[in-house]
N, CA, C and O atoms as a printed pandas DataFrame, in Angstrom:
     atom_number atom_name residue_name chain_id  residue_number  x_coord  y_coord  z_coord
0              1         N          UNK        A               1   14.020   52.883  134.670
1              2        CA          UNK        A               1   12.873   53.228  133.853
2              3         C          UNK        A               1   12.332   52.001  133.119
3              4         O          UNK        A               1   11.119   51.801  133.045
4              5         N          UNK        A               2   13.236   51.182  132.577
5              6        CA          UNK        A               2   12.805   50.006  131.829
6              7         C          UNK        A               2   12.067   49.031  132.738
7              8         O          UNK        A               2   11.080   48.433  132.309
8              9         N          UNK        A               3   12.513   48.850  133.984
9             10        CA          UNK        A               3   11.839   47.944  134.917
10            11         C          UNK        A               3   10.444   48.457  135.237
11            12         O          UNK        A               3    9.494   47.675  135.278
12            13         N          UNK        A               4   10.306   49.753  135.463
13            14        CA          UNK        A               4    8.988   50.334  135.719
14            15         C          UNK        A               4    8.066   50.149  134.551
15            16         O          UNK        A               4    6.878   49.881  134.733
16            17         N          UNK        A               5    8.599   50.289  133.327
17            18        CA          UNK        A               5    7.792   50.109  132.120
18            19         C          UNK        A               5    7.335   48.653  131.992
19            20         O          UNK        A               5    6.182   48.400  131.644
20            21         N          UNK        A               6    8.229   47.690  132.270
21            22        CA          UNK        A               6    7.863   46.274  132.207
22            23         C          UNK        A               6    6.793   45.941  133.253
23            24         O          UNK        A               6    5.846   45.210  132.962
24            25         N          UNK        A               7    6.943   46.472  134.455
25            26        CA          UNK        A               7    5.934   46.222  135.485
26            27         C          UNK        A               7    4.593   46.791  135.079
27            28         O          UNK        A               7    3.554   46.172  135.311
28            29         N          UNK        A               8    4.610   47.957  134.479
29            30        CA          UNK        A               8    3.353   48.579  134.030
30            31         C          UNK        A               8    2.732   47.754  132.908
31            32         O          UNK        A               8    1.516   47.564  132.885
32            33         N          UNK        A               9    3.546   47.263  131.983
33            34        CA          UNK        A               9    3.009   46.436  130.898
34            35         C          UNK        A               9    2.471   45.113  131.436
35            36         O          UNK        A               9    1.422   44.644  130.995
36            37         N          UNK        A              10    3.183   44.513  132.385
37            38        CA          UNK        A              10    2.721   43.259  132.966
38            39         C          UNK        A              10    1.374   43.415  133.642
39            40         O          UNK        A              10    0.523   42.533  133.530
40            41         N          UNK        A              11    1.164   44.511  134.336
41            42        CA          UNK        A              11   -0.107   44.759  134.991
42            43         C          UNK        A              11   -1.217   44.956  133.963
43            44         O          UNK        A              11   -2.354   44.539  134.184
44            45         N          UNK        A              12   -0.885   45.592  132.836
45            46        CA          UNK        A              12   -1.894   45.849  131.802
46            47         C          UNK        A              12   -2.283   44.575  131.058
47            48         O          UNK        A              12   -3.388   44.484  130.524
48            49         N          UNK        A              13   -1.383   43.588  131.019
49            50        CA          UNK        A              13   -1.637   42.351  130.267
50            51         C          UNK        A              13   -2.287   41.271  131.122
51            52         O          UNK        A              13   -2.523   40.165  130.637
52            53         N          UNK        A              14   -2.571   41.561  132.349
53            54        CA          UNK        A              14   -3.173   40.565  133.228
54            55         C          UNK        A              14   -4.537   40.162  132.642
55            56         O          UNK        A              14   -5.343   41.016  132.273
56            57         N          UNK        A              15   -4.775   38.846  132.565
57            58        CA          UNK        A              15   -6.044   38.355  132.031
58            59         C          UNK        A              15   -6.839   37.667  133.128
59            60         O          UNK        A              15   -6.290   37.180  134.116
60            61         N          UNK        A              16   -8.142   37.644  132.925
61            62        CA          UNK        A              16   -9.002   36.923  133.856
62            63         C          UNK        A              16   -8.824   35.429  133.638
63            64         O          UNK        A              16   -8.615   34.986  132.509
64            65         N          UNK        A              17   -8.905   34.655  134.706
65            66        CA          UNK        A              17   -8.790   33.204  134.521
66            67         C          UNK        A              17   -9.947   32.678  133.672
67            68         O          UNK        A              17  -11.078   33.154  133.769
68            69         N          UNK        A              18   -9.639   31.696  132.849
69            70        CA          UNK        A              18  -10.664   31.115  131.972
70            71         C          UNK        A              18  -11.429   30.062  132.771
71            72         O          UNK        A              18  -10.839   29.137  133.329
72            73         N          UNK        A              19  -12.738   30.218  132.814
73            74        CA          UNK        A              19  -13.597   29.253  133.508
74            75         C          UNK        A              19  -13.691   27.994  132.651
75            76         O          UNK        A              19  -13.956   28.092  131.452
76            77         N          UNK        A              20  -13.479   26.810  133.237
77            78        CA          UNK        A              20  -13.633   25.587  132.446
78            79         C          UNK        A              20  -15.109   25.381  132.084
79            80         O          UNK        A              20  -16.009   25.755  132.836
80            81         N          UNK        A              21  -15.325   24.788  130.936
81            82        CA          UNK        A              21  -16.687   24.476  130.479
82            83         C          UNK        A              21  -17.302   23.445  131.422
83            84         O          UNK        A              21  -16.642   22.476  131.798
84            85         N          UNK        A              22  -18.553   23.649  131.802
85            86        CA          UNK        A              22  -19.237   22.677  132.674
86            87         C          UNK        A              22  -19.395   21.368  131.902
87            88         O          UNK        A              22  -19.627   21.373  130.694
88            89         N          UNK        A              23  -19.268   20.259  132.608
89            90        CA          UNK        A              23  -19.439   18.948  131.987
90            91         C          UNK        A              23  -20.505   18.150  132.714
91            92         O          UNK        A              23  -20.796   18.377  133.888
92            93         N          UNK        A              24  -21.078   17.211  131.979
93            94        CA          UNK        A              24  -22.191   16.431  132.500
94            95         C          UNK        A              24  -21.977   14.949  132.203
95            96         O          UNK        A              24  -21.224   14.583  131.300
96            97         N          UNK        A              25  -22.654   14.106  132.982
97            98        CA          UNK        A              25  -22.532   12.650  132.836
98            99         C          UNK        A              25  -23.894   12.060  132.511
99           100         O          UNK        A              25  -24.937   12.687  132.698
100          101         N          UNK        A              26  -23.842   10.825  132.016
101          102        CA          UNK        A              26  -25.044   10.052  131.697
102          103         C          UNK        A              26  -24.991    8.767  132.510
103          104         O          UNK        A              26  -23.985    8.059  132.505
104          105         N          UNK        A              27  -26.091    8.472  133.212
105          106        CA          UNK        A              27  -26.173    7.285  134.066
106          107         C          UNK        A              27  -27.335    6.404  133.604
107          108         O          UNK        A              27  -28.375    6.895  133.165
108          109         N          UNK        A              28  -27.128    5.088  133.716
109          110        CA          UNK        A              28  -28.141    4.106  133.317
110          111         C          UNK        A              28  -28.427    3.173  134.491
111          112         O          UNK        A              28  -27.512    2.753  135.198
112          113         N          UNK        A              29  -29.707    2.853  134.690
113          114        CA          UNK        A              29  -30.115    1.936  135.751
114          115         C          UNK        A              29  -30.975    0.842  135.128
115          116         O          UNK        A              29  -32.080    1.112  134.656
116          117         N          UNK        A              30  -30.472   -0.390  135.126
117          118        CA          UNK        A              30  -31.225   -1.512  134.563
118          119         C          UNK        A              30  -32.223   -2.077  135.565
119          120         O          UNK        A              30  -32.834   -3.118  135.320
120          121         N          UNK        A              31  -32.386   -1.395  136.685
121          122        CA          UNK        A              31  -33.379   -1.752  137.708
122          123         C          UNK        A              31  -33.164   -3.151  138.273
123          124         O          UNK        A              31  -34.124   -3.836  138.628
124          125         N          UNK        A              32  -31.913   -3.572  138.356
125          126        CA          UNK        A              32  -31.595   -4.865  138.961
126          127         C          UNK        A              32  -31.884   -6.058  138.083
127          128         O          UNK        A              32  -31.722   -7.194  138.528
128          129         N          UNK        A              33  -32.303   -5.843  136.857
129          130        CA          UNK        A              33  -32.659   -6.983  135.998
130          131         C          UNK        A              33  -31.523   -7.370  135.055
131          132         O          UNK        A              33  -31.584   -8.410  134.400
132          133         N          UNK        A              34  -30.487   -6.533  134.988
133          134        CA          UNK        A              34  -29.336   -6.813  134.146
134          135         C          UNK        A              34  -28.215   -5.902  134.604
135          136         O          UNK        A              34  -28.407   -5.051  135.472
136          137         N          UNK        A              35  -27.048   -6.086  134.018
137          138        CA          UNK        A              35  -25.901   -5.223  134.339
138          139         C          UNK        A              35  -26.164   -3.818  133.787
139          140         O          UNK        A              35  -26.597   -3.670  132.644
140          141         N          UNK        A              36  -25.905   -2.797  134.591
141          142        CA          UNK        A              36  -26.093   -1.406  134.148
142          143         C          UNK        A              36  -25.020   -1.043  133.114
143          144         O          UNK        A              36  -23.834   -1.272  133.350
144          145         N          UNK        A              37  -25.429   -0.481  131.972
145          146        CA          UNK        A              37  -24.417    0.054  131.059
146          147         C          UNK        A              37  -23.654    1.190  131.743
147          148         O          UNK        A              37  -24.212    1.904  132.576
148          149         N          UNK        A              38  -22.403    1.350  131.394
149          150        CA          UNK        A              38  -21.575    2.393  132.000
150          151         C          UNK        A              38  -21.139    3.378  130.931
151          152         O          UNK        A              38  -20.614    2.992  129.886
152          153         N          UNK        A              39  -21.362    4.648  131.204
153          154        CA          UNK        A              39  -20.954    5.725  130.298
154          155         C          UNK        A              39  -19.986    6.599  131.077
155          156         O          UNK        A              39  -20.420    7.410  131.895
156          157         N          UNK        A              40  -18.697    6.458  130.848
157          158        CA          UNK        A              40  -17.706    7.138  131.676
158          159         C          UNK        A              40  -17.333    8.547  131.228
159          160         O          UNK        A              40  -16.880    9.328  132.065
160          161         N          UNK        A              41  -17.492    8.916  129.967
161          162        CA          UNK        A              41  -17.049   10.262  129.599
162          163         C          UNK        A              41  -17.876   11.354  130.252
163          164         O          UNK        A              41  -19.018   11.132  130.655
164          165         N          UNK        A              42  -17.293   12.514  130.350
165          166        CA          UNK        A              42  -18.006   13.719  130.741
166          167         C          UNK        A              42  -18.225   14.507  129.454
167          168         O          UNK        A              42  -17.329   14.613  128.615
168          169         N          UNK        A              43  -19.425   15.057  129.311
169          170        CA          UNK        A              43  -19.783   15.759  128.087
170          171         C          UNK        A              43  -20.042   17.236  128.380
171          172         O          UNK        A              43  -20.560   17.588  129.439
172          173         N          UNK        A              44  -19.675   18.090  127.430
173          174        CA          UNK        A              44  -20.104   19.471  127.473
174          175         C          UNK        A              44  -21.497   19.513  126.878
175          176         O          UNK        A              44  -21.916   18.542  126.249
176          177         N          UNK        A              45  -22.220   20.589  127.051
177          178        CA          UNK        A              45  -23.551   20.736  126.488
178          179         C          UNK        A              45  -23.478   20.692  124.966
179          180         O          UNK        A              45  -22.616   21.332  124.363
180          181         N          UNK        A              46  -24.379   19.939  124.349
181          182        CA          UNK        A              46  -24.504   19.995  122.911
182          183         C          UNK        A              46  -24.317   18.741  122.102
183          184         O          UNK        A              46  -25.018   18.591  121.102
184          185         N          UNK        A              47  -23.415   17.805  122.448
185          186        CA          UNK        A              47  -23.256   16.671  121.548
186          187         C          UNK        A              47  -24.409   15.679  121.633
187          188         O          UNK        A              47  -25.102   15.577  122.645
188          189         N          UNK        A              48  -24.589   14.954  120.535
189          190        CA          UNK        A              48  -25.544   13.844  120.513
190          191         C          UNK        A              48  -24.788   12.580  120.899
191          192         O          UNK        A              48  -23.675   12.344  120.430
192          193         N          UNK        A              49  -25.404   11.766  121.761
193          194        CA          UNK        A              49  -24.839   10.463  122.072
194          195         C          UNK        A              49  -25.853    9.409  121.664
195          196         O          UNK        A              49  -27.045    9.690  121.537
196          197         N          UNK        A              50  -25.371    8.207  121.463
197          198        CA          UNK        A              50  -26.244    7.076  121.116
198          199         C          UNK        A              50  -26.498    6.268  122.375
199          200         O          UNK        A              50  -25.561    5.839  123.049
200          201         N          UNK        A              51  -27.789    6.059  122.693
201          202        CA          UNK        A              51  -28.143    5.303  123.885
202          203         C          UNK        A              51  -27.882    3.816  123.661
203          204         O          UNK        A              51  -28.210    3.274  122.606
204          205         N          UNK        A              52  -27.297    3.168  124.646
205          206        CA          UNK        A              52  -26.945    1.751  124.488
206          207         C          UNK        A              52  -28.142    0.821  124.681
207          208         O          UNK        A              52  -29.208    1.226  125.145
208          209         N          UNK        A              53  -27.927   -0.413  124.315
209          210        CA          UNK        A              53  -28.881   -1.461  124.674
210          211         C          UNK        A              53  -28.431   -2.113  125.961
211          212         O          UNK        A              53  -27.557   -1.597  126.658
212          213         N          UNK        A              54  -29.024   -3.234  126.273
213          214        CA          UNK        A              54  -28.642   -4.022  127.451
214          215         C          UNK        A              54  -27.892   -5.242  126.954
215          216         O          UNK        A              54  -28.296   -5.865  125.973
216          217         N          UNK        A              55  -26.814   -5.584  127.616
217          218        CA          UNK        A              55  -26.079   -6.804  127.279
218          219         C          UNK        A              55  -26.981   -7.983  127.644
219          220         O          UNK        A              55  -27.207   -8.252  128.824
220          221         N          UNK        A              56  -27.494   -8.682  126.638
221          222        CA          UNK        A              56  -28.460   -9.751  126.884
222          223         C          UNK        A              56  -27.884  -10.883  127.728
223          224         O          UNK        A              56  -28.633  -11.620  128.369
224          225         N          UNK        A              57  -26.578  -11.025  127.733
225          226        CA          UNK        A              57  -25.962  -12.082  128.550
226          227         C          UNK        A              57  -26.077  -11.784  130.035
227          228         O          UNK        A              57  -25.869  -12.672  130.862
228          229         N          UNK        A              58  -26.406  -10.538  130.388
229          230        CA          UNK        A              58  -26.497  -10.175  131.803
230          231         C          UNK        A              58  -27.936  -10.111  132.310
231          232         O          UNK        A              58  -28.157   -9.827  133.488
232          233         N          UNK        A              59  -28.925  -10.370  131.441
233          234        CA          UNK        A              59  -30.323  -10.315  131.885
234          235         C          UNK        A              59  -30.585  -11.480  132.847
235          236         O          UNK        A              59  -30.286  -12.633  132.536
236          237         N          UNK        A              60  -31.138  -11.168  133.999
237          238        CA          UNK        A              60  -31.325  -12.153  135.055
238          239         C          UNK        A              60  -32.429  -13.154  134.725
239          240         O          UNK        A              60  -32.246  -14.362  134.879
240          241         N          UNK        A              61  -33.575  -12.646  134.272
241          242        CA          UNK        A              61  -34.698  -13.525  133.952
242          243         C          UNK        A              61  -34.889  -13.565  132.426
243          244         O          UNK        A              61  -35.071  -12.517  131.805
244          245         N          UNK        A              62  -34.850  -14.744  131.823
245          246        CA          UNK        A              62  -35.011  -14.829  130.368
246          247         C          UNK        A              62  -36.359  -14.304  129.874
247          248         O          UNK        A              62  -36.510  -14.013  128.688
248          249         N          UNK        A              63  -37.338  -14.181  130.771
249          250        CA          UNK        A              63  -38.652  -13.679  130.327
250          251         C          UNK        A              63  -38.693  -12.153  130.282
251          252         O          UNK        A              63  -39.652  -11.585  129.759
252          253         N          UNK        A              64  -37.665  -11.469  130.822
253          254        CA          UNK        A              64  -37.622  -10.004  130.781
254          255         C          UNK        A              64  -37.183   -9.535  129.407
255          256         O          UNK        A              64  -36.153   -9.969  128.893
256          257         N          UNK        A              65  -37.961   -8.657  128.823
257          258        CA          UNK        A              65  -37.654   -8.105  127.507
258          259         C          UNK        A              65  -37.349   -6.616  127.640
259          260         O          UNK        A              65  -38.213   -5.836  128.039
260          261         N          UNK        A              66  -36.130   -6.227  127.308
261          262        CA          UNK        A              66  -35.732   -4.827  127.370
262          263         C          UNK        A              66  -36.437   -4.044  126.272
263          264         O          UNK        A              66  -36.383   -4.421  125.101
264          265         N          UNK        A              67  -37.103   -2.945  126.654
265          266        CA          UNK        A              67  -37.861   -2.133  125.695
266          267         C          UNK        A              67  -37.187   -0.801  125.366
267          268         O          UNK        A              67  -37.449   -0.226  124.310
268          269         N          UNK        A              68  -36.324   -0.304  126.254
269          270        CA          UNK        A              68  -35.696    0.988  126.004
270          271         C          UNK        A              68  -35.399    1.690  127.316
271          272         O          UNK        A              68  -35.262    1.051  128.359
272          273         N          UNK        A              69  -35.302    3.024  127.253
273          274        CA          UNK        A              69  -34.916    3.842  128.390
274          275         C          UNK        A              69  -35.923    4.966  128.635
275          276         O          UNK        A              69  -36.485    5.528  127.696
276          277         N          UNK        A              70  -36.136    5.277  129.897
277          278        CA          UNK        A              70  -36.949    6.435  130.268
278          279         C          UNK        A              70  -36.034    7.457  130.932
279          280         O          UNK        A              70  -35.295    7.136  131.863
280          281         N          UNK        A              71  -36.093    8.698  130.439
281          282        CA          UNK        A              71  -35.318    9.781  131.021
282          283         C          UNK        A              71  -35.999   10.247  132.302
283          284         O          UNK        A              71  -37.150   10.681  132.275
284          285         N          UNK        A              72  -35.294   10.157  133.416
285          286        CA          UNK        A              72  -35.860   10.466  134.737
286          287         C          UNK        A              72  -36.461   11.874  134.752
287          288         O          UNK        A              72  -35.872   12.839  134.264
288          289         N          UNK        A              73  -37.654   11.944  135.331
289          290        CA          UNK        A              73  -38.332   13.223  135.523
290          291         C          UNK        A              73  -38.969   13.815  134.297
291          292         O          UNK        A              73  -39.546   14.900  134.374
292          293         N          UNK        A              74  -38.888   13.135  133.154
293          294        CA          UNK        A              74  -39.429   13.728  131.922
294          295         C          UNK        A              74  -40.580   12.940  131.330
295          296         O          UNK        A              74  -41.421   13.499  130.626
296          297         N          UNK        A              75  -40.624   11.633  131.612
297          298        CA          UNK        A              75  -41.636   10.781  130.986
298          299         C          UNK        A              75  -41.273   10.430  129.536
299          300         O          UNK        A              75  -42.006    9.692  128.879
300          301         N          UNK        A              76  -40.150   10.953  129.035
301          302        CA          UNK        A              76  -39.734   10.647  127.667
302          303         C          UNK        A              76  -39.063    9.292  127.616
303          304         O          UNK        A              76  -38.293    8.930  128.505
304          305         N          UNK        A              77  -39.368    8.538  126.554
305          306        CA          UNK        A              77  -38.765    7.219  126.389
306          307         C          UNK        A              77  -37.951    7.174  125.093
307          308         O          UNK        A              77  -38.263    7.848  124.111
308          309         N          UNK        A              78  -36.917    6.371  125.128
309          310        CA          UNK        A              78  -36.002    6.239  123.992
310          311         C          UNK        A              78  -35.696    4.752  123.797
311          312         O          UNK        A              78  -35.541    4.016  124.771
312          313         N          UNK        A              79  -35.610    4.315  122.547
313          314        CA          UNK        A              79  -35.181    2.953  122.282
314          315         C          UNK        A              79  -33.646    2.929  122.237
315          316         O          UNK        A              79  -33.011    3.964  122.037
316          317         N          UNK        A              80  -33.060    1.745  122.424
317          318        CA          UNK        A              80  -31.609    1.658  122.312
318          319         C          UNK        A              80  -31.230    2.026  120.882
319          320         O          UNK        A              80  -31.933    1.680  119.933
320          321         N          UNK        A              81  -30.120    2.726  120.741
321          322        CA          UNK        A              81  -29.687    3.214  119.433
322          323         C          UNK        A              81  -30.205    4.598  119.107
323          324         O          UNK        A              81  -29.788    5.203  118.120
324          325         N          UNK        A              82  -31.136    5.117  119.949
325          326        CA          UNK        A              82  -31.636    6.478  119.736
326          327         C          UNK        A              82  -30.565    7.496  120.070
327          328         O          UNK        A              82  -29.645    7.218  120.840
328          329         N          UNK        A              83  -30.691    8.672  119.489
329          330        CA          UNK        A              83  -29.792    9.783  119.780
330          331         C          UNK        A              83  -30.375   10.622  120.927
331          332         O          UNK        A              83  -31.585   10.834  121.006
332          333         N          UNK        A              84  -29.499   11.086  121.798
333          334        CA          UNK        A              84  -29.895   11.942  122.919
334          335         C          UNK        A              84  -28.958   13.138  122.941
335          336         O          UNK        A              84  -27.738   12.986  122.880
336          337         N          UNK        A              85  -29.541   14.334  123.031
337          338        CA          UNK        A              85  -28.772   15.572  123.050
338          339         C          UNK        A              85  -28.404   15.913  124.491
339          340         O          UNK        A              85  -29.287   16.057  125.337
340          341         N          UNK        A              86  -27.120   16.043  124.776
341          342        CA          UNK        A              86  -26.651   16.395  126.119
342          343         C          UNK        A              86  -27.071   17.839  126.425
343          344         O          UNK        A              86  -26.775   18.768  125.674
344          345         N          UNK        A              87  -27.762   17.990  127.543
345          346        CA          UNK        A              87  -28.226   19.315  127.958
346          347         C          UNK        A              87  -27.317   19.924  128.999
347          348         O          UNK        A              87  -26.104   19.718  128.969
348          349         N          UNK        A              88  -27.891   20.666  129.912
349          350        CA          UNK        A              88  -27.118   21.381  130.942
350          351         C          UNK        A              88  -27.271   20.747  132.315
351          352         O          UNK        A              88  -27.280   21.444  133.329
352          353         N          UNK        A              89  -27.391   19.419  132.345
353          354        CA          UNK        A              89  -27.424   18.679  133.610
354          355         C          UNK        A              89  -27.088   17.222  133.331
355          356         O          UNK        A              89  -27.122   16.773  132.185
356          357         N          UNK        A              90  -26.763   16.489  134.393
357          358        CA          UNK        A              90  -26.552   15.056  134.244
358          359         C          UNK        A              90  -27.862   14.420  133.791
359          360         O          UNK        A              90  -28.940   14.921  134.111
360          361         N          UNK        A              91  -27.775   13.321  133.048
361          362        CA          UNK        A              91  -28.967   12.616  132.573
362          363         C          UNK        A              91  -29.023   11.242  133.232
363          364         O          UNK        A              91  -28.026   10.521  133.277
364          365         N          UNK        A              92  -30.202   10.892  133.741
365          366        CA          UNK        A              92  -30.418    9.608  134.407
366          367         C          UNK        A              92  -31.499    8.837  133.648
367          368         O          UNK        A              92  -32.629    9.305  133.504
368          369         N          UNK        A              93  -31.132    7.650  133.168
369          370        CA          UNK        A              93  -32.058    6.805  132.416
370          371         C          UNK        A              93  -32.345    5.530  133.197
371          372         O          UNK        A              93  -31.443    4.926  133.778
372          373         N          UNK        A              94  -33.613    5.128  133.203
373          374        CA          UNK        A              94  -34.030    3.863  133.808
374          375         C          UNK        A              94  -34.528    2.944  132.704
375          376         O          UNK        A              94  -35.202    3.383  131.772
376          377         N          UNK        A              95  -34.189    1.663  132.815
377          378        CA          UNK        A              95  -34.614    0.688  131.820
378          379         C          UNK        A              95  -36.122    0.489  131.863
379          380         O          UNK        A              95  -36.745    0.553  132.923
380          381         N          UNK        A              96  -36.690    0.249  130.698
381          382        CA          UNK        A              96  -38.099   -0.102  130.578
382          383         C          UNK        A              96  -38.128   -1.584  130.206
383          384         O          UNK        A              96  -37.522   -2.003  129.219
384          385         N          UNK        A              97  -38.834   -2.359  131.007
385          386        CA          UNK        A              97  -38.890   -3.809  130.808
386          387         C          UNK        A              97  -40.310   -4.249  130.527
387          388         O          UNK        A              97  -41.264   -3.667  131.045
388          389         N          UNK        A              98  -40.449   -5.272  129.711
389          390        CA          UNK        A              98  -41.726   -5.931  129.473
390          391         C          UNK        A              98  -41.582   -7.343  130.017
391          392         O          UNK        A              98  -40.619   -8.051  129.722
392          393         N          UNK        A              99  -42.563   -7.730  130.819
393          394        CA          UNK        A              99  -42.562   -9.088  131.373
394          395         C          UNK        A              99  -43.071  -10.009  130.259
395          396         O          UNK        A              99  -44.277  -10.132  130.044
396          397         N          UNK        A             100  -42.142  -10.646  129.562
397          398        CA          UNK        A             100  -42.520  -11.547  128.468
398          399         C          UNK        A             100  -43.108  -12.847  128.985
399          400         O          UNK        A             100  -43.366  -12.990  130.180
400          401         N          UNK        A             101  -43.313  -13.763  128.112
401          402        CA          UNK        A             101  -43.825  -15.092  128.487
402          403         C          UNK        A             101  -42.746  -15.836  129.259
403          404         O          UNK        A             101  -41.580  -15.790  128.865
404          405         N          UNK        A             102  -43.093  -16.519  130.342
405          406        CA          UNK        A             102  -42.081  -17.272  131.070
406          407         C          UNK        A             102  -41.445  -18.341  130.195
407          408         O          UNK        A             102  -42.113  -18.967  129.372
408          409         N          UNK        A             103  -40.170  -18.537  130.378
409          410        CA          UNK        A             103  -39.443  -19.562  129.643
410          411         C          UNK        A             103  -39.507  -20.861  130.445
411          412         O          UNK        A             103  -39.137  -20.891  131.619
412          413         N          UNK        A             104  -39.974  -21.918  129.814
413          414        CA          UNK        A             104  -40.121  -23.213  130.483
414          415         C          UNK        A             104  -39.050  -24.141  129.931
415          416         O          UNK        A             104  -38.976  -24.363  128.722
416          417         N          UNK        A             105  -38.233  -24.676  130.803
417          418        CA          UNK        A             105  -37.190  -25.622  130.402
418          419         C          UNK        A             105  -37.785  -27.024  130.500
419          420         O          UNK        A             105  -38.103  -27.487  131.595
420          421         N          UNK        A             106  -37.936  -27.702  129.361
421          422        CA          UNK        A             106  -38.592  -29.009  129.333
422          423         C          UNK        A             106  -37.626  -30.172  129.461
423          424         O          UNK        A             106  -38.024  -31.323  129.284
424          425         N          UNK        A             107  -36.382  -29.899  129.762
425          426        CA          UNK        A             107  -35.430  -31.003  129.900
426          427         C          UNK        A             107  -35.557  -31.692  131.210
427          428         O          UNK        A             107  -34.824  -32.644  131.480
């Protein structure tokens, strides 16, 4: 009788598996003009992240001036240091560059 009761209780206590929270990534493309920043964490929906700048030591042409980031498919632009709210999909940012004055080496 006790074994039957335990089996019945075990069946009653069965729980549905817990679905893991969906996670999303953030990708940056410096468009070949500098090293791409890397954001390795996976985020759940909701947190604010700070958008990075470009490592100036990796800029290929000294006349290129980094202006910020454009969120793919949205037309929205963000400056480095801006806050971005993680939504329900991966986020893809492309660098915005200004072609500054050419640098002339007079040596």
